[in-house]
The first five atom37 places (N, CA, C, CB, O) and aatype in JSON, in Angstrom:
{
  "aatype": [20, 20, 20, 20, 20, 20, 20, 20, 20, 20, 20, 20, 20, 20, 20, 20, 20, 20, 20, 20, 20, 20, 20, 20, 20, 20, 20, 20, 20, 20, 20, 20, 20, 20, 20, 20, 20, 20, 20, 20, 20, 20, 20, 20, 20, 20, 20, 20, 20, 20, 20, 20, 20, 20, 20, 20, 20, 20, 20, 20, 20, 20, 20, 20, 20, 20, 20, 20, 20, 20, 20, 20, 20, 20, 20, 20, 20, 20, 20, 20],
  "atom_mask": [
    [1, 1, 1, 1, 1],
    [1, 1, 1, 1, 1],
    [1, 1, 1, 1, 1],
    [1, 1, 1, 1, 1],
    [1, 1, 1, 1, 1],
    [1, 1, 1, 1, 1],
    [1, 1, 1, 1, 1],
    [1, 1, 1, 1, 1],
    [1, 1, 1, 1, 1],
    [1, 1, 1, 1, 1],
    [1, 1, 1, 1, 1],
    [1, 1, 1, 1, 1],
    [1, 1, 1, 1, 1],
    [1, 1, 1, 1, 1],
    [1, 1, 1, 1, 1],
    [1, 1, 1, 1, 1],
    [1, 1, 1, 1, 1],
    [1, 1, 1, 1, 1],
    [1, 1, 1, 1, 1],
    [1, 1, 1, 1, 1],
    [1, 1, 1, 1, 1],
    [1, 1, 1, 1, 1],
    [1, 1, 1, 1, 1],
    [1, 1, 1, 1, 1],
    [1, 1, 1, 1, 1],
    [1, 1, 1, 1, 1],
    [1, 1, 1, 1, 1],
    [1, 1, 1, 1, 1],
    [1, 1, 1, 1, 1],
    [1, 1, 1, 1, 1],
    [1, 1, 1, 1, 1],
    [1, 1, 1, 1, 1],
    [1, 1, 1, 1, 1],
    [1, 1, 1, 1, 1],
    [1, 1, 1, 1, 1],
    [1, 1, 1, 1, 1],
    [1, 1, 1, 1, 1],
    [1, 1, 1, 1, 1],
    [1, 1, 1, 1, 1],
    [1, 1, 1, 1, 1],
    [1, 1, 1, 1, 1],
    [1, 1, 1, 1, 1],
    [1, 1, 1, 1, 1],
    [1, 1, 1, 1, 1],
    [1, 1, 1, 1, 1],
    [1, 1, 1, 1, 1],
    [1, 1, 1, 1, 1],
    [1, 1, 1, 1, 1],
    [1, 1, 1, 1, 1],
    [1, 1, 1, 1, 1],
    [1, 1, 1, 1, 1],
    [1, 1, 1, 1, 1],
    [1, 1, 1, 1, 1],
    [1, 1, 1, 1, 1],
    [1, 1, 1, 1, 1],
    [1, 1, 1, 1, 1],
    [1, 1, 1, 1, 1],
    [1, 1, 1, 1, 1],
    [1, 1, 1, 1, 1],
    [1, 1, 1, 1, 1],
    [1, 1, 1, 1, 1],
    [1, 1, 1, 1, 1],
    [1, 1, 1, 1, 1],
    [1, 1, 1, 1, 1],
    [1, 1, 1, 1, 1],
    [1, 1, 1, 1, 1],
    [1, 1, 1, 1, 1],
    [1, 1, 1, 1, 1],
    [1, 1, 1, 1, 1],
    [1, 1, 1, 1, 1],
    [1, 1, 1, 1, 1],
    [1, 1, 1, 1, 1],
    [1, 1, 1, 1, 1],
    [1, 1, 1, 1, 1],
    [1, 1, 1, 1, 1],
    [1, 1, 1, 1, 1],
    [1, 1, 1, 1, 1],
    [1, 1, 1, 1, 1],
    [1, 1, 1, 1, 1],
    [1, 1, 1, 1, 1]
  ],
  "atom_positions": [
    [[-11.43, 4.92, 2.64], [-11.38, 3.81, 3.59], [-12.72, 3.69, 4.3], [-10.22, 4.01, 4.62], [-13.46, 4.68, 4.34]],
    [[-13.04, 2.69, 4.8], [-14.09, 2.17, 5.41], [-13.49, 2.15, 6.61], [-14.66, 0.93, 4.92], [-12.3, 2.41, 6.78]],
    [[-14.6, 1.75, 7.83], [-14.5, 1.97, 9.63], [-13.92, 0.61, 9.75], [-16.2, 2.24, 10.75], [-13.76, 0.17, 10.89]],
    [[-13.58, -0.16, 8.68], [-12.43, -1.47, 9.16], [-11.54, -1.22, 8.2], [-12.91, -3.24, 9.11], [-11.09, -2.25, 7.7]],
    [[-11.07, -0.08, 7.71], [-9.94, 0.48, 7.48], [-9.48, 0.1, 6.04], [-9.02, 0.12, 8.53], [-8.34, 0.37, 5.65]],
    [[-10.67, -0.71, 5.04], [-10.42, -1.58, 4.01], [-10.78, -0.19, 3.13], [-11.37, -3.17, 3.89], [-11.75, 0.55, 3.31]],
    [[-9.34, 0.01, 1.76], [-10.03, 0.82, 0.75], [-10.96, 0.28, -0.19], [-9.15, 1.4, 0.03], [-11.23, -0.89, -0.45]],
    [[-11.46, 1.5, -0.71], [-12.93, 1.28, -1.24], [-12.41, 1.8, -2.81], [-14.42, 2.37, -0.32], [-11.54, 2.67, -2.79]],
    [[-12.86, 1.37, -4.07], [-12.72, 1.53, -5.37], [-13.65, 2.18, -6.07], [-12.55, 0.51, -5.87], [-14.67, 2.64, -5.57]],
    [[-13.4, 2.22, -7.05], [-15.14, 2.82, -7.93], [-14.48, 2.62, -9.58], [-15.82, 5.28, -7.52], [-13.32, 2.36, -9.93]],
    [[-15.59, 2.82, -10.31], [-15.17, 2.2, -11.48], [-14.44, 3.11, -12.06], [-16.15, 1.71, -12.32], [-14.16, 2.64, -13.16]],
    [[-13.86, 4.37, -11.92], [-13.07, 5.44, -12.35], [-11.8, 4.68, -11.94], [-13.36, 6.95, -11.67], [-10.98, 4.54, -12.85]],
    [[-11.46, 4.1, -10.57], [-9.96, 3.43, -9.98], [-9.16, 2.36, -11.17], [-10.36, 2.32, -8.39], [-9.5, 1.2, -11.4]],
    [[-8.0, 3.13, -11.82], [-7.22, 2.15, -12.25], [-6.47, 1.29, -11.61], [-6.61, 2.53, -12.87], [-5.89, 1.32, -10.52]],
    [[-6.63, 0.02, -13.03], [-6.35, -0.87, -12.75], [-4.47, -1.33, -12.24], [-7.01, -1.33, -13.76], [-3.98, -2.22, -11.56]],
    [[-3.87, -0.02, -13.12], [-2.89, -0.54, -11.93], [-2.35, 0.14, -10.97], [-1.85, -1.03, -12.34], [-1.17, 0.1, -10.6]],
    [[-3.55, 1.04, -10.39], [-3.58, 1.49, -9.11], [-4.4, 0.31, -7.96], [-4.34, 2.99, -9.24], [-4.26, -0.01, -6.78]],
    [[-5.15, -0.03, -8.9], [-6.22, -1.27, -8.0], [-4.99, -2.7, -7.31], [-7.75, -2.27, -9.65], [-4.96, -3.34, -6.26]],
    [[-4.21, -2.68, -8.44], [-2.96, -4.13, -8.21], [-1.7, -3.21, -6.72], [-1.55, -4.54, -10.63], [-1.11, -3.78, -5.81]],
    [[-1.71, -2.24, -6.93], [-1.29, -1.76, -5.89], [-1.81, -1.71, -4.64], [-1.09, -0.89, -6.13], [-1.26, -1.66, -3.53]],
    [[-3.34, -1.74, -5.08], [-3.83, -1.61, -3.18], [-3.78, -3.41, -2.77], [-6.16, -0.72, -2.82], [-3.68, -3.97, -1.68]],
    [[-3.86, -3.8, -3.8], [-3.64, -5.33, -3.46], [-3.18, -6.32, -4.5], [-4.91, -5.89, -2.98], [-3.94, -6.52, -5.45]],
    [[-2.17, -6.89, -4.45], [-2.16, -8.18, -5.76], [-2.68, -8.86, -5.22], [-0.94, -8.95, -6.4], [-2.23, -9.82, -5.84]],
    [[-3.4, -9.36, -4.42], [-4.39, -10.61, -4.87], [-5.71, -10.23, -5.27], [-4.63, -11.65, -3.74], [-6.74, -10.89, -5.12]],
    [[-5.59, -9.17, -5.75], [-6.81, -8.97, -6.71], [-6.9, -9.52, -7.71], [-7.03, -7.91, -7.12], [-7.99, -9.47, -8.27]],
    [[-5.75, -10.29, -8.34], [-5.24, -10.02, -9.73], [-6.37, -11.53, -9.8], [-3.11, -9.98, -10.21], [-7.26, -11.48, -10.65]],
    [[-6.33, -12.19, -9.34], [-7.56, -13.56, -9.64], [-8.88, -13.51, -9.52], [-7.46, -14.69, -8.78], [-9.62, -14.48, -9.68]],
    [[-9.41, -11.87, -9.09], [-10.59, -11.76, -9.73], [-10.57, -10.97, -10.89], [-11.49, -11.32, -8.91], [-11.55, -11.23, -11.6]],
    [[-9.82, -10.1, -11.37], [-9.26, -9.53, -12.67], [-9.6, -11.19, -13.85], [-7.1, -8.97, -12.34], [-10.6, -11.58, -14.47]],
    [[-8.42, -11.66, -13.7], [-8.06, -12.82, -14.41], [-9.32, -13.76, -14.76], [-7.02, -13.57, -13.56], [-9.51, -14.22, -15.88]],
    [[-10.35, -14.04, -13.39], [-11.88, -14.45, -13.73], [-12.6, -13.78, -14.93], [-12.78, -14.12, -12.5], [-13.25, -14.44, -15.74]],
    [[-12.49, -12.89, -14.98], [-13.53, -12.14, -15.71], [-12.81, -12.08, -17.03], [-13.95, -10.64, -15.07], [-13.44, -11.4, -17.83]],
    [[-11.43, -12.69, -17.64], [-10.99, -12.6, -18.47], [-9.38, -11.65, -19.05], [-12.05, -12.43, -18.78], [-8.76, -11.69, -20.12]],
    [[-9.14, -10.78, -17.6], [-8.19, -10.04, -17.93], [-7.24, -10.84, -17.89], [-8.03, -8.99, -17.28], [-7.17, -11.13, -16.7]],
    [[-6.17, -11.6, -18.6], [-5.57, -12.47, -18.48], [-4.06, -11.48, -18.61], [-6.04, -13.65, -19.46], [-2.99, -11.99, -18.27]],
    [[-4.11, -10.13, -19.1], [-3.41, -9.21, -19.55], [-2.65, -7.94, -18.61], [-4.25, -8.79, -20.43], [-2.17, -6.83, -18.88]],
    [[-2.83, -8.8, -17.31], [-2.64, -7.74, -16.17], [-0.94, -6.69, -16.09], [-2.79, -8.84, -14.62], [-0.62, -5.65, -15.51]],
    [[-0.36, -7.47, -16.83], [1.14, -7.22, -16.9], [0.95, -6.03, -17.85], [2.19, -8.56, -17.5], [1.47, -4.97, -17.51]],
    [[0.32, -6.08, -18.87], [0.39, -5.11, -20.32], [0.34, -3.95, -19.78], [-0.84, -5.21, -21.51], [-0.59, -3.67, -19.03]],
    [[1.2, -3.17, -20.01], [1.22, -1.48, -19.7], [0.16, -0.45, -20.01], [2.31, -0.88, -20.41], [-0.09, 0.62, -19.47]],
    [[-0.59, -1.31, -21.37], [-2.29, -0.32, -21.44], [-3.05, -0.97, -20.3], [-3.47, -0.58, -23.17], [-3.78, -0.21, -19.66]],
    [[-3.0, -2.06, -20.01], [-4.22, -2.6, -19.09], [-3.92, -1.5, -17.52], [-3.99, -4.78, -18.72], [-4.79, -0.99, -16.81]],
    [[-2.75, -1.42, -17.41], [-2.61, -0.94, -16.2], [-3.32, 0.51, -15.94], [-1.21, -0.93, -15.95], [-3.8, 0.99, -14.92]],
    [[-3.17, 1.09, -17.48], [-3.91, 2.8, -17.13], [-5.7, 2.56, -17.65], [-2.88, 4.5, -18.53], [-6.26, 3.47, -18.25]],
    [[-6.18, 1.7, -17.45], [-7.42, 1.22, -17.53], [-8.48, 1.39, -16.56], [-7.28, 0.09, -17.69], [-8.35, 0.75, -15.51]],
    [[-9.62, 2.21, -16.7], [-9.91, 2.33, -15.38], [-10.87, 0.99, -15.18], [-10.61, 3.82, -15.02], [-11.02, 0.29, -16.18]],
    [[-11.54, 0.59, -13.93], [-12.07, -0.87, -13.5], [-13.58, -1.0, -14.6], [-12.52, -0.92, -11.41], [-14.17, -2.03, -14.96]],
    [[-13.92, 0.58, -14.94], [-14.95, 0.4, -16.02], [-14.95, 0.15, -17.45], [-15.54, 1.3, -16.01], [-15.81, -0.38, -18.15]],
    [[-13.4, 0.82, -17.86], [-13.48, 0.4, -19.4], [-12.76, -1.12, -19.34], [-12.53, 1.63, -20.55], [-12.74, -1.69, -20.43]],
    [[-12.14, -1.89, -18.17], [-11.79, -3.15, -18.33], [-12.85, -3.86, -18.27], [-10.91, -3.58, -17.53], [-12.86, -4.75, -19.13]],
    [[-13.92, -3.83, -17.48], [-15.05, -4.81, -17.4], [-16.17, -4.66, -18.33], [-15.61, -4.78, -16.11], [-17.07, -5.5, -18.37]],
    [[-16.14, -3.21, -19.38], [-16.96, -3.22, -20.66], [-15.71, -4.22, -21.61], [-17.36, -1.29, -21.36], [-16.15, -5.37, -21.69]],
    [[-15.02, -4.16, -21.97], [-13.87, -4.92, -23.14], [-14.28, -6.39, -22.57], [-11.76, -4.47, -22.95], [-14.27, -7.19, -23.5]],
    [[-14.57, -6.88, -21.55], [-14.17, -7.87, -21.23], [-15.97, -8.67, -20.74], [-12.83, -7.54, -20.09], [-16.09, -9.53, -19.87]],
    [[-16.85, -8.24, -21.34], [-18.22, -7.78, -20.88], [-18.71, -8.25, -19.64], [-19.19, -8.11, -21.81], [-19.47, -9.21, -19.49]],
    [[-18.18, -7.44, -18.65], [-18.65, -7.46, -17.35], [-19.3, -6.49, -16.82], [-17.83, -7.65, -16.62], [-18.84, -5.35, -16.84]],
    [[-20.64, -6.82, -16.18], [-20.71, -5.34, -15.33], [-20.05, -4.7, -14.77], [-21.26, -5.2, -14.55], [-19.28, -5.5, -14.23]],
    [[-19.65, -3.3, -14.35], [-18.74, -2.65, -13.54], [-19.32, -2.43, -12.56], [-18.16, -1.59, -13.95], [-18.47, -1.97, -11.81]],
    [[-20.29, -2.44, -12.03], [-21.32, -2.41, -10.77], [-20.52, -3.61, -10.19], [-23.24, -2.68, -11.07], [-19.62, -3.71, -9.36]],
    [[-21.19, -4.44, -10.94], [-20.72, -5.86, -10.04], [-19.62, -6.28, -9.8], [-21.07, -6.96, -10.46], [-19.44, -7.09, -8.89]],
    [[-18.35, -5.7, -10.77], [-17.11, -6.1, -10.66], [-16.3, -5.39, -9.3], [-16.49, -5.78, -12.02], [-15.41, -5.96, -8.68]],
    [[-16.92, -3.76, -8.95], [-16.38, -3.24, -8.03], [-17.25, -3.22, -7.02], [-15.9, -2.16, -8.33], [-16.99, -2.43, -6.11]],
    [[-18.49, -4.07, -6.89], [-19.28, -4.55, -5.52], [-18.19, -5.65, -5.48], [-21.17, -5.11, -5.57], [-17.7, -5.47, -4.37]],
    [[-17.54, -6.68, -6.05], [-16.69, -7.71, -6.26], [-15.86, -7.46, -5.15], [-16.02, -7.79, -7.59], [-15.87, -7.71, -3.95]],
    [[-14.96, -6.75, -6.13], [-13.56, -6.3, -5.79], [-13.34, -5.41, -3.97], [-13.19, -5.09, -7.25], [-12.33, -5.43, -3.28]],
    [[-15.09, -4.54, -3.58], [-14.78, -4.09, -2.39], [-15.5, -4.92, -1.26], [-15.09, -2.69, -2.35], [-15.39, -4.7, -0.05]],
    [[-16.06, -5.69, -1.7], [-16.35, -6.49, -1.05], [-15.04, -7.77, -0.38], [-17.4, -6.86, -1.86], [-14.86, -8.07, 0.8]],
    [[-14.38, -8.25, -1.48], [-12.55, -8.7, -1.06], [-12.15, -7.74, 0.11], [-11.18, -8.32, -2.56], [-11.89, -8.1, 1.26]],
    [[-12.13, -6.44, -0.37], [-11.08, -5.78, 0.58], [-11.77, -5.83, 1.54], [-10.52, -4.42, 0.36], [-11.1, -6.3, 2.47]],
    [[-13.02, -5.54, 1.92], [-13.45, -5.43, 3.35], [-13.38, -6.35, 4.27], [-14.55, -5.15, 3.43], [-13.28, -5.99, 5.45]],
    [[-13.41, -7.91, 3.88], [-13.61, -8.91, 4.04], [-12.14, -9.06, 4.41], [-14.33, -9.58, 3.06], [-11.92, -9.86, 5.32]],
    [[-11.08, -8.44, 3.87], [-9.92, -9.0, 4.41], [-9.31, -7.68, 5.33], [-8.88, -9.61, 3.12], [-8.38, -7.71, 6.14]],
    [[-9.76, -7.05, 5.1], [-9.55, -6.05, 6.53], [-9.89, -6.4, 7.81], [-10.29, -4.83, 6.48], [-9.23, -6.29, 8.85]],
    [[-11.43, -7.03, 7.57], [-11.74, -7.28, 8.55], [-10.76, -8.4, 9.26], [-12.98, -7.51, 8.37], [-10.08, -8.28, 10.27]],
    [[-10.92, -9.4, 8.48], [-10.12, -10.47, 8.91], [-8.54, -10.69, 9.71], [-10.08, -10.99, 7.84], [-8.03, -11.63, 10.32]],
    [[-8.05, -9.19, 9.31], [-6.72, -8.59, 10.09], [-7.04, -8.24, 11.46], [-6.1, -7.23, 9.41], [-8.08, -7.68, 11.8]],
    [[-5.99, -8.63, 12.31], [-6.07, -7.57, 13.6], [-5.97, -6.51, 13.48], [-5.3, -7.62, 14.52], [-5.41, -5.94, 12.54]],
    [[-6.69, -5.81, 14.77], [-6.76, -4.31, 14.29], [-4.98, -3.76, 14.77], [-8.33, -3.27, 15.32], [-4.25, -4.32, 15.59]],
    [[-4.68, -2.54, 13.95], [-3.62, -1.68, 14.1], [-3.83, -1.12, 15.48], [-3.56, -0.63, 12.99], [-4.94, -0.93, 15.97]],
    [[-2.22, -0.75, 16.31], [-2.66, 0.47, 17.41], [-2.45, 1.57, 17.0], [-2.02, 0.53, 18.69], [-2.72, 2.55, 17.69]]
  ]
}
């Protein structure tokens, strides 16, 4: 977690551990081509071998993806 409380990924984080920290991830998944988010292999996929199959950087896909979460952490009130 980050100091606005948003988790942070890396390209080792599967993908359907990633749909757990958030489904509305699933429409930047789906951008890049994963159209396959349901499939039971995609899910034990980590965010790097989906964005090589699908030829995306994984740098950029999980600057992407934590950049979302922070952005919507922030955007929450804070917890007491």
């Amino acid at each position: 977690m980050t100091e606005n409380n948003a988790p942070v990924v890396n390209k080792d984080t599967m993908i359907g551990e990633l749909l757990q920290i958030d489904t509305e991830l699933a429409p930047i998944l789906m951008s890049i081509g994963m159209h396959c988010l349901g499939c039971p292999s995609s899910q034990m996929e980590t965010i790097a071998e989906a964005a090589m199959v699908h030829g995306y950087d994984a740098d950029d896909l999980v600057d992407e993806i934590n950049s979302y979460l922070s952005a919507k952490a922030a955007s929450q009130p804070a917890q007491a």
